[in-house]
Amino acid sequence: MAEKNFTLVTEFLLIAFADCPEWALPLFLLFLSIYLITLLGNTGMIILIWVDHCLHTPMYFLLSHLSFMDICYSSVTVPQMMAVLLEHGTVLSYTCCVAQFFLFTFFGSIDCYLLALMACDRYVAVCQPLLYVTIMTQKARLGFMAVVYIAGLFSALVRTVSAFTLSFCGTNEINFIFCDLPPLLKLTCGDSYTQEVVIIVFAIFVIPACMVVILVSYLFIILAIMQISSPGGRAKTFSTCASHLTTVSLFFGTLIFMYLRDDSGRSPQEDQVVAVFYTTMIPMLNPLIYSLRNKEVKEALRKILNRAKLS
C-alpha cells in the first residue's frame, strides 16, 4: 500500500473492451458508422435551419445549437473510443486526459442547460402564445445562449479542477472508453473527501436543477393543453413538444443512470455500455427524432430535395 501511495500517475492507459479483442474491429466499424451518421445528420440539420427561412424561429435557433453541441460532444469521445478499439488500448497523457474531461463536461453541461432552455421556450410558446414573439426576440435568444455557454464553462471548470486536484497513484489503467469521472475516482489515493463532495454536490445540482425546470415547464404545458377543447388542437399542440420530450427522456435518463445511482454492484462493462449510448447513440438519434416527428423539418427537407432535383 505504501508503494501505491508514492507511485503517482502521469499518464493513463485506456483499455476498454480489452476482454473481447475479437469484437474490436466490428465495434470500430460500428462506431465509425454511427459517428459519420452523427456528423452528417447534425450538420444537415444546422444547414437546413440556416437555409430555410420558415425555420428561422426561436425553437429551431435553439435546435441548431443542440445539433452543434452534439457534433462537439461526440467528437470529444468517439474518435478516442475508436482509437482504443483499433489499438487494443491507448495511452493518454495527463494533459490530454484533463483536456478531454474538461471538453466533455463543457459540452455535456451545455446540453443539459440547453434542453432546459428549450423546455422554457416550449412553455412560452404554448402557455403565452401572444407574448412569444415579444419574449423570444433575437436579442433575448442570444442573451439566453450566452448564459448557457457561460454556465457550461463554469460547470466544466468546477468539475475539472475538483477532479484533477485529486492524487492518482498505483495502476494507471482505466477500463473505460474515455477519461470520465467514475473510472478516474477508482485511481485516487490519499484524502479526496472534499473534492468528491464538491463533484457530487455539483452533479446533484446541475442535472436535477435542469430536470426541475423541464418538469415544471411541462407541467404548465400539460395543464394548458388540457384546457384546449378540441382533441385535434390538443394533439397538434402536444406534437410541437414531442421531439423535445423524447430527447430529454433519452439524455437525462442515461445521465441519471450513469452519475446519480449507487456505486455498489455496478460493473465496468455496464458503465461502458451506458457511456456508449449517451456519447454515440443520442447525438446520432437527435436529428432523426426532430426530423421524423416534425412536419416543418420534413417540409423544409422536401423543398431542399425538390430544388436539388430541379437543378
mmCIF file of C-alpha atoms in Angstrom:
data_model
loop_
_atom_site.group_PDB
_atom_site.id
_atom_site.type_symbol
_atom_site.label_atom_id
_atom_site.label_comp_id
_atom_site.label_asym_id
_atom_site.label_seq_id
_atom_site.Cartn_x
_atom_site.Cartn_y
_atom_site.Cartn_z
ATOM 1 C CA MET A 1 0.000 0.000 0.000
ATOM 2 C CA ALA A 2 2.875 2.364 0.750
ATOM 3 C CA GLU A 3 4.322 1.814 -2.708
ATOM 4 C CA LYS A 4 0.976 2.638 -4.282
ATOM 5 C CA ASN A 5 0.784 5.938 -2.438
ATOM 6 C CA PHE A 6 4.127 7.135 -3.823
ATOM 7 C CA THR A 7 3.714 5.944 -7.426
ATOM 8 C CA LEU A 8 1.965 8.936 -8.952
ATOM 9 C CA VAL A 9 0.202 8.514 -12.285
ATOM 10 C CA THR A 10 1.474 10.749 -15.118
ATOM 11 C CA GLU A 11 -0.386 9.060 -17.979
ATOM 12 C CA PHE A 12 -3.436 6.864 -18.383
ATOM 13 C CA LEU A 13 -3.939 3.623 -20.307
ATOM 14 C CA LEU A 14 -7.448 3.239 -21.700
ATOM 15 C CA ILE A 15 -8.248 -0.471 -22.047
ATOM 16 C CA ALA A 16 -11.996 -0.566 -22.712
ATOM 17 C CA PHE A 17 -13.352 -3.790 -24.266
ATOM 18 C CA ALA A 18 -9.984 -5.480 -23.607
ATOM 19 C CA ASP A 19 -11.789 -8.664 -22.512
ATOM 20 C CA CYS A 20 -13.181 -9.252 -26.010
ATOM 21 C CA PRO A 21 -10.474 -8.377 -28.602
ATOM 22 C CA GLU A 22 -12.354 -10.306 -31.303
ATOM 23 C CA TRP A 23 -15.042 -7.614 -31.163
ATOM 24 C CA ALA A 24 -12.593 -4.755 -31.662
ATOM 25 C CA LEU A 25 -12.864 -4.458 -35.465
ATOM 26 C CA PRO A 26 -16.677 -4.911 -35.686
ATOM 27 C CA LEU A 27 -17.162 -2.355 -32.896
ATOM 28 C CA PHE A 28 -14.711 0.031 -34.568
ATOM 29 C CA LEU A 29 -16.668 -0.134 -37.840
ATOM 30 C CA LEU A 30 -19.965 0.259 -35.964
ATOM 31 C CA PHE A 31 -18.793 3.346 -34.056
ATOM 32 C CA LEU A 32 -17.263 4.808 -37.200
ATOM 33 C CA SER A 33 -20.602 4.436 -38.995
ATOM 34 C CA ILE A 34 -22.503 5.963 -36.073
ATOM 35 C CA TYR A 35 -20.041 8.864 -35.882
ATOM 36 C CA LEU A 36 -20.335 9.620 -39.599
ATOM 37 C CA ILE A 37 -24.153 9.493 -39.380
ATOM 38 C CA THR A 38 -23.975 11.839 -36.365
ATOM 39 C CA LEU A 39 -21.829 14.339 -38.252
ATOM 40 C CA LEU A 40 -23.979 14.124 -41.376
ATOM 41 C CA GLY A 41 -27.320 14.323 -39.543
ATOM 42 C CA ASN A 42 -26.463 17.189 -37.208
ATOM 43 C CA THR A 43 -24.585 19.177 -39.866
ATOM 44 C CA GLY A 44 -27.529 18.664 -42.206
ATOM 45 C CA MET A 45 -29.917 19.909 -39.506
ATOM 46 C CA ILE A 46 -27.839 23.070 -38.973
ATOM 47 C CA ILE A 47 -27.667 23.768 -42.725
ATOM 48 C CA LEU A 48 -31.401 23.093 -43.136
ATOM 49 C CA ILE A 49 -32.280 25.553 -40.349
ATOM 50 C CA TRP A 50 -29.895 28.148 -41.788
ATOM 51 C CA VAL A 51 -31.160 27.822 -45.394
ATOM 52 C CA ASP A 52 -34.940 27.591 -44.852
ATOM 53 C CA HIS A 53 -36.459 30.889 -43.688
ATOM 54 C CA CYS A 54 -39.507 29.088 -42.290
ATOM 55 C CA LEU A 55 -37.209 27.563 -39.668
ATOM 56 C CA HIS A 56 -35.839 30.926 -38.526
ATOM 57 C CA THR A 57 -37.759 30.700 -35.242
ATOM 58 C CA PRO A 58 -36.577 30.568 -31.610
ATOM 59 C CA MET A 59 -37.201 26.814 -31.330
ATOM 60 C CA TYR A 60 -35.063 25.988 -34.356
ATOM 61 C CA PHE A 61 -32.419 28.515 -33.318
ATOM 62 C CA LEU A 62 -32.015 26.514 -30.094
ATOM 63 C CA LEU A 63 -32.169 23.234 -32.041
ATOM 64 C CA SER A 64 -29.288 24.354 -34.271
ATOM 65 C CA HIS A 65 -27.168 24.920 -31.151
ATOM 66 C CA LEU A 66 -28.193 21.495 -29.830
ATOM 67 C CA SER A 67 -27.045 19.926 -33.108
ATOM 68 C CA PHE A 68 -23.741 21.801 -32.890
ATOM 69 C CA MET A 69 -23.266 20.596 -29.300
ATOM 70 C CA ASP A 70 -23.997 17.013 -30.369
ATOM 71 C CA ILE A 71 -21.256 17.239 -33.006
ATOM 72 C CA CYS A 72 -18.760 18.584 -30.461
ATOM 73 C CA TYR A 73 -19.945 16.212 -27.728
ATOM 74 C CA SER A 74 -19.441 13.070 -29.793
ATOM 75 C CA SER A 75 -16.211 14.358 -31.406
ATOM 76 C CA VAL A 76 -14.549 14.604 -27.994
ATOM 77 C CA THR A 77 -15.154 10.928 -27.177
ATOM 78 C CA VAL A 78 -15.931 8.782 -30.233
ATOM 79 C CA PRO A 79 -12.565 9.172 -32.078
ATOM 80 C CA GLN A 80 -10.821 8.292 -28.797
ATOM 81 C CA MET A 81 -13.086 5.279 -28.432
ATOM 82 C CA MET A 82 -12.244 4.089 -31.944
ATOM 83 C CA ALA A 83 -8.512 4.509 -31.234
ATOM 84 C CA VAL A 84 -8.852 2.330 -28.125
ATOM 85 C CA LEU A 85 -10.564 -0.383 -30.164
ATOM 86 C CA LEU A 86 -8.163 -0.201 -33.106
ATOM 87 C CA GLU A 87 -5.006 -0.254 -30.957
ATOM 88 C CA HIS A 88 -6.392 -2.598 -28.266
ATOM 89 C CA GLY A 89 -5.746 0.107 -25.689
ATOM 90 C CA THR A 90 -4.200 3.532 -25.978
ATOM 91 C CA VAL A 91 -2.008 5.724 -23.781
ATOM 92 C CA LEU A 92 -3.338 9.166 -22.902
ATOM 93 C CA SER A 93 -1.123 11.785 -21.288
ATOM 94 C CA TYR A 94 -2.272 13.525 -18.115
ATOM 95 C CA THR A 95 -2.765 16.801 -20.016
ATOM 96 C CA CYS A 96 -4.812 15.135 -22.757
ATOM 97 C CA CYS A 97 -6.967 13.441 -20.133
ATOM 98 C CA VAL A 98 -7.612 16.788 -18.415
ATOM 99 C CA ALA A 99 -8.481 18.419 -21.764
ATOM 100 C CA GLN A 100 -10.835 15.613 -22.767
ATOM 101 C CA PHE A 101 -12.522 15.625 -19.355
ATOM 102 C CA PHE A 102 -12.982 19.420 -19.490
ATOM 103 C CA LEU A 103 -14.382 19.463 -23.041
ATOM 104 C CA PHE A 104 -16.679 16.504 -22.396
ATOM 105 C CA THR A 105 -18.058 18.199 -19.260
ATOM 106 C CA PHE A 106 -18.316 21.553 -21.059
ATOM 107 C CA PHE A 107 -20.355 20.236 -23.992
ATOM 108 C CA GLY A 108 -22.383 17.872 -21.799
ATOM 109 C CA SER A 109 -23.294 20.673 -19.369
ATOM 110 C CA ILE A 110 -24.345 22.938 -22.240
ATOM 111 C CA ASP A 111 -26.560 20.105 -23.499
ATOM 112 C CA CYS A 112 -28.258 19.960 -20.079
ATOM 113 C CA TYR A 113 -28.801 23.713 -19.858
ATOM 114 C CA LEU A 114 -29.879 23.926 -23.500
ATOM 115 C CA LEU A 115 -32.539 21.235 -23.087
ATOM 116 C CA ALA A 116 -33.851 23.123 -20.043
ATOM 117 C CA LEU A 117 -33.935 26.354 -22.075
ATOM 118 C CA MET A 118 -35.788 24.572 -24.890
ATOM 119 C CA ALA A 119 -38.393 23.434 -22.345
ATOM 120 C CA CYS A 120 -38.847 27.067 -21.270
ATOM 121 C CA ASP A 121 -39.223 28.033 -24.938
ATOM 122 C CA ARG A 122 -41.994 25.445 -25.361
ATOM 123 C CA TYR A 123 -43.667 26.725 -22.183
ATOM 124 C CA VAL A 124 -43.775 30.295 -23.525
ATOM 125 C CA ALA A 125 -44.978 29.107 -26.952
ATOM 126 C CA VAL A 126 -47.833 27.024 -25.520
ATOM 127 C CA CYS A 127 -48.817 28.955 -22.380
ATOM 128 C CA GLN A 128 -48.086 32.532 -23.534
ATOM 129 C CA PRO A 129 -48.529 32.373 -27.337
ATOM 130 C CA LEU A 130 -49.419 36.058 -27.727
ATOM 131 C CA LEU A 131 -46.241 37.116 -25.920
ATOM 132 C CA TYR A 132 -43.966 34.529 -27.554
ATOM 133 C CA VAL A 133 -42.608 36.798 -30.289
ATOM 134 C CA THR A 134 -42.141 39.632 -27.780
ATOM 135 C CA ILE A 135 -40.296 37.479 -25.232
ATOM 136 C CA MET A 136 -38.183 35.307 -27.546
ATOM 137 C CA THR A 137 -36.641 38.117 -29.593
ATOM 138 C CA GLN A 138 -33.317 37.668 -31.352
ATOM 139 C CA LYS A 139 -31.600 39.725 -28.668
ATOM 140 C CA ALA A 140 -33.179 37.598 -25.924
ATOM 141 C CA ARG A 141 -32.178 34.373 -27.681
ATOM 142 C CA LEU A 142 -28.554 35.495 -27.952
ATOM 143 C CA GLY A 143 -28.599 36.528 -24.290
ATOM 144 C CA PHE A 144 -30.012 33.159 -23.208
ATOM 145 C CA MET A 145 -27.387 31.305 -25.236
ATOM 146 C CA ALA A 146 -24.600 33.431 -23.731
ATOM 147 C CA VAL A 147 -25.815 32.454 -20.255
ATOM 148 C CA VAL A 148 -25.957 28.771 -21.292
ATOM 149 C CA TYR A 149 -22.371 28.808 -22.606
ATOM 150 C CA ILE A 150 -21.055 30.683 -19.553
ATOM 151 C CA ALA A 151 -22.849 28.253 -17.221
ATOM 152 C CA GLY A 152 -21.381 25.326 -19.173
ATOM 153 C CA LEU A 153 -17.892 26.818 -18.888
ATOM 154 C CA PHE A 154 -18.318 27.334 -15.138
ATOM 155 C CA SER A 155 -19.610 23.773 -14.687
ATOM 156 C CA ALA A 156 -16.675 22.336 -16.623
ATOM 157 C CA LEU A 157 -14.113 24.390 -14.682
ATOM 158 C CA VAL A 158 -15.503 23.407 -11.270
ATOM 159 C CA ARG A 159 -15.783 19.717 -12.147
ATOM 160 C CA THR A 160 -12.370 19.542 -13.846
ATOM 161 C CA VAL A 161 -10.487 21.401 -11.105
ATOM 162 C CA SER A 162 -12.174 19.282 -8.433
ATOM 163 C CA ALA A 163 -11.367 16.040 -10.261
ATOM 164 C CA PHE A 164 -7.751 16.781 -11.132
ATOM 165 C CA THR A 165 -6.687 18.198 -7.785
ATOM 166 C CA LEU A 166 -7.062 14.590 -6.650
ATOM 167 C CA SER A 167 -3.948 12.415 -6.479
ATOM 168 C CA PHE A 168 -3.841 9.388 -8.783
ATOM 169 C CA CYS A 169 -1.477 6.589 -7.893
ATOM 170 C CA GLY A 170 -0.907 2.870 -8.363
ATOM 171 C CA THR A 171 -2.279 1.440 -11.595
ATOM 172 C CA ASN A 172 -2.862 3.825 -14.477
ATOM 173 C CA GLU A 173 -5.287 1.535 -16.308
ATOM 174 C CA ILE A 174 -8.763 2.928 -16.997
ATOM 175 C CA ASN A 175 -11.226 0.251 -18.063
ATOM 176 C CA PHE A 176 -13.340 2.793 -19.895
ATOM 177 C CA ILE A 177 -13.711 4.431 -23.312
ATOM 178 C CA PHE A 178 -12.510 7.918 -22.301
ATOM 179 C CA CYS A 179 -11.423 9.969 -19.276
ATOM 180 C CA ASP A 180 -14.614 10.215 -17.243
ATOM 181 C CA LEU A 181 -15.259 10.715 -13.548
ATOM 182 C CA PRO A 182 -16.356 7.242 -12.312
ATOM 183 C CA PRO A 183 -13.232 5.382 -13.585
ATOM 184 C CA LEU A 184 -10.906 8.228 -12.519
ATOM 185 C CA LEU A 185 -12.198 8.126 -8.938
ATOM 186 C CA LYS A 186 -11.145 4.472 -8.743
ATOM 187 C CA LEU A 187 -7.495 5.556 -9.237
ATOM 188 C CA THR A 188 -7.441 8.145 -6.448
ATOM 189 C CA CYS A 189 -5.320 7.850 -3.334
ATOM 190 C CA GLY A 190 -4.943 9.978 -0.233
ATOM 191 C CA ASP A 191 -7.656 12.234 1.158
ATOM 192 C CA SER A 192 -10.162 13.013 -1.601
ATOM 193 C CA TYR A 193 -13.243 13.649 0.539
ATOM 194 C CA THR A 194 -13.511 17.401 -0.141
ATOM 195 C CA GLN A 195 -13.117 17.087 -3.905
ATOM 196 C CA GLU A 196 -15.573 14.198 -4.116
ATOM 197 C CA VAL A 197 -18.159 16.136 -2.109
ATOM 198 C CA VAL A 198 -17.794 19.131 -4.468
ATOM 199 C CA ILE A 199 -18.142 16.870 -7.523
ATOM 200 C CA ILE A 200 -21.184 15.034 -6.136
ATOM 201 C CA VAL A 201 -22.937 18.197 -4.930
ATOM 202 C CA PHE A 202 -22.336 19.886 -8.263
ATOM 203 C CA ALA A 203 -23.660 16.863 -10.185
ATOM 204 C CA ILE A 204 -26.711 16.748 -7.923
ATOM 205 C CA PHE A 205 -27.276 20.465 -8.559
ATOM 206 C CA VAL A 206 -26.797 20.567 -12.344
ATOM 207 C CA ILE A 207 -28.752 17.501 -13.504
ATOM 208 C CA PRO A 208 -31.737 17.718 -11.095
ATOM 209 C CA ALA A 209 -31.906 21.529 -11.417
ATOM 210 C CA CYS A 210 -32.282 21.238 -15.189
ATOM 211 C CA MET A 211 -34.791 18.419 -14.728
ATOM 212 C CA VAL A 212 -36.867 20.527 -12.319
ATOM 213 C CA VAL A 213 -37.010 23.354 -14.875
ATOM 214 C CA ILE A 214 -38.084 20.877 -17.565
ATOM 215 C CA LEU A 215 -40.678 19.134 -15.364
ATOM 216 C CA VAL A 216 -42.228 22.404 -14.168
ATOM 217 C CA SER A 217 -42.358 23.719 -17.745
ATOM 218 C CA TYR A 218 -44.100 20.582 -18.973
ATOM 219 C CA LEU A 219 -46.482 20.582 -16.021
ATOM 220 C CA PHE A 220 -47.739 24.009 -17.113
ATOM 221 C CA ILE A 221 -47.754 22.874 -20.753
ATOM 222 C CA ILE A 222 -49.909 19.841 -19.918
ATOM 223 C CA LEU A 223 -52.318 21.998 -17.917
ATOM 224 C CA ALA A 224 -52.570 24.416 -20.858
ATOM 225 C CA ILE A 225 -53.143 21.570 -23.339
ATOM 226 C CA MET A 226 -55.905 20.088 -21.159
ATOM 227 C CA GLN A 227 -57.786 23.388 -21.397
ATOM 228 C CA ILE A 228 -57.968 23.110 -25.213
ATOM 229 C CA SER A 229 -61.441 21.823 -26.095
ATOM 230 C CA SER A 230 -60.627 20.334 -29.499
ATOM 231 C CA PRO A 231 -58.888 16.888 -29.477
ATOM 232 C CA GLY A 232 -57.171 17.844 -32.724
ATOM 233 C CA GLY A 233 -55.928 21.077 -31.177
ATOM 234 C CA ARG A 234 -54.570 19.219 -28.147
ATOM 235 C CA ALA A 235 -52.753 16.720 -30.371
ATOM 236 C CA LYS A 236 -51.318 19.460 -32.589
ATOM 237 C CA THR A 237 -50.085 21.482 -29.601
ATOM 238 C CA PHE A 238 -48.516 18.477 -27.898
ATOM 239 C CA SER A 239 -46.814 17.405 -31.142
ATOM 240 C CA THR A 240 -44.698 20.588 -31.011
ATOM 241 C CA CYS A 241 -43.203 19.304 -27.729
ATOM 242 C CA ALA A 242 -42.968 15.575 -28.512
ATOM 243 C CA SER A 243 -39.499 15.667 -30.118
ATOM 244 C CA HIS A 244 -38.005 17.669 -27.260
ATOM 245 C CA LEU A 245 -39.633 15.412 -24.663
ATOM 246 C CA THR A 246 -38.183 12.313 -26.368
ATOM 247 C CA THR A 247 -34.680 13.837 -26.431
ATOM 248 C CA VAL A 248 -34.946 14.877 -22.770
ATOM 249 C CA SER A 249 -36.043 11.391 -21.710
ATOM 250 C CA LEU A 250 -33.121 9.713 -23.503
ATOM 251 C CA PHE A 251 -30.459 12.208 -22.409
ATOM 252 C CA PHE A 252 -31.349 12.658 -18.747
ATOM 253 C CA GLY A 253 -32.349 9.017 -18.305
ATOM 254 C CA THR A 254 -28.848 7.830 -19.206
ATOM 255 C CA LEU A 255 -27.144 10.615 -17.181
ATOM 256 C CA ILE A 256 -29.093 9.684 -14.054
ATOM 257 C CA PHE A 257 -28.271 6.011 -14.550
ATOM 258 C CA MET A 258 -24.576 6.826 -15.025
ATOM 259 C CA TYR A 259 -23.867 9.506 -12.420
ATOM 260 C CA LEU A 260 -26.608 9.546 -9.784
ATOM 261 C CA ARG A 261 -27.043 5.865 -8.980
ATOM 262 C CA ASP A 262 -25.449 3.847 -6.197
ATOM 263 C CA ASP A 263 -21.884 2.652 -6.901
ATOM 264 C CA SER A 264 -22.412 -0.722 -5.217
ATOM 265 C CA GLY A 265 -22.785 -3.575 -7.660
ATOM 266 C CA ARG A 266 -22.010 -1.558 -10.792
ATOM 267 C CA SER A 267 -19.558 -3.145 -13.246
ATOM 268 C CA PRO A 268 -17.130 -1.509 -15.723
ATOM 269 C CA GLN A 269 -18.877 -3.305 -18.595
ATOM 270 C CA GLU A 270 -22.246 -1.864 -17.568
ATOM 271 C CA ASP A 271 -20.776 1.644 -17.352
ATOM 272 C CA GLN A 272 -19.180 1.243 -20.775
ATOM 273 C CA VAL A 273 -22.495 0.271 -22.387
ATOM 274 C CA VAL A 274 -24.266 3.263 -20.813
ATOM 275 C CA ALA A 275 -21.414 5.604 -21.825
ATOM 276 C CA VAL A 276 -21.518 4.313 -25.402
ATOM 277 C CA PHE A 277 -25.246 5.032 -25.508
ATOM 278 C CA TYR A 278 -25.101 8.647 -24.345
ATOM 279 C CA THR A 279 -21.914 9.558 -26.228
ATOM 280 C CA THR A 280 -22.704 7.891 -29.566
ATOM 281 C CA MET A 281 -26.362 6.929 -29.891
ATOM 282 C CA ILE A 282 -28.106 10.032 -28.512
ATOM 283 C CA PRO A 283 -26.177 12.547 -30.709
ATOM 284 C CA MET A 284 -26.988 10.333 -33.694
ATOM 285 C CA LEU A 285 -30.687 9.955 -32.777
ATOM 286 C CA ASN A 286 -31.435 13.636 -32.062
ATOM 287 C CA PRO A 287 -31.601 14.837 -35.711
ATOM 288 C CA LEU A 288 -33.647 11.730 -36.591
ATOM 289 C CA ILE A 289 -36.085 12.431 -33.749
ATOM 290 C CA TYR A 290 -36.538 16.059 -34.765
ATOM 291 C CA SER A 291 -36.834 15.297 -38.482
ATOM 292 C CA LEU A 292 -39.149 12.275 -38.295
ATOM 293 C CA ARG A 293 -41.526 13.782 -35.726
ATOM 294 C CA ASN A 294 -41.590 17.355 -37.023
ATOM 295 C CA LYS A 295 -43.681 18.392 -40.028
ATOM 296 C CA GLU A 296 -41.840 21.712 -40.505
ATOM 297 C CA VAL A 297 -38.452 19.995 -40.735
ATOM 298 C CA LYS A 298 -39.803 17.351 -43.112
ATOM 299 C CA GLU A 299 -41.364 20.051 -45.283
ATOM 300 C CA ALA A 300 -38.108 22.055 -45.345
ATOM 301 C CA LEU A 301 -36.168 18.915 -46.260
ATOM 302 C CA ARG A 302 -38.678 18.107 -49.031
ATOM 303 C CA LYS A 303 -38.267 21.602 -50.515
ATOM 304 C CA ILE A 304 -34.450 21.299 -50.473
ATOM 305 C CA LEU A 305 -34.616 17.898 -52.205
ATOM 306 C CA ASN A 306 -37.042 19.222 -54.834
ATOM 307 C CA ARG A 307 -34.709 22.143 -55.557
ATOM 308 C CA ALA A 308 -31.808 19.725 -55.917
ATOM 309 C CA LYS A 309 -33.802 17.613 -58.407
ATOM 310 C CA LEU A 310 -34.796 20.658 -60.484
ATOM 311 C CA SER A 311 -31.230 21.946 -60.636
#
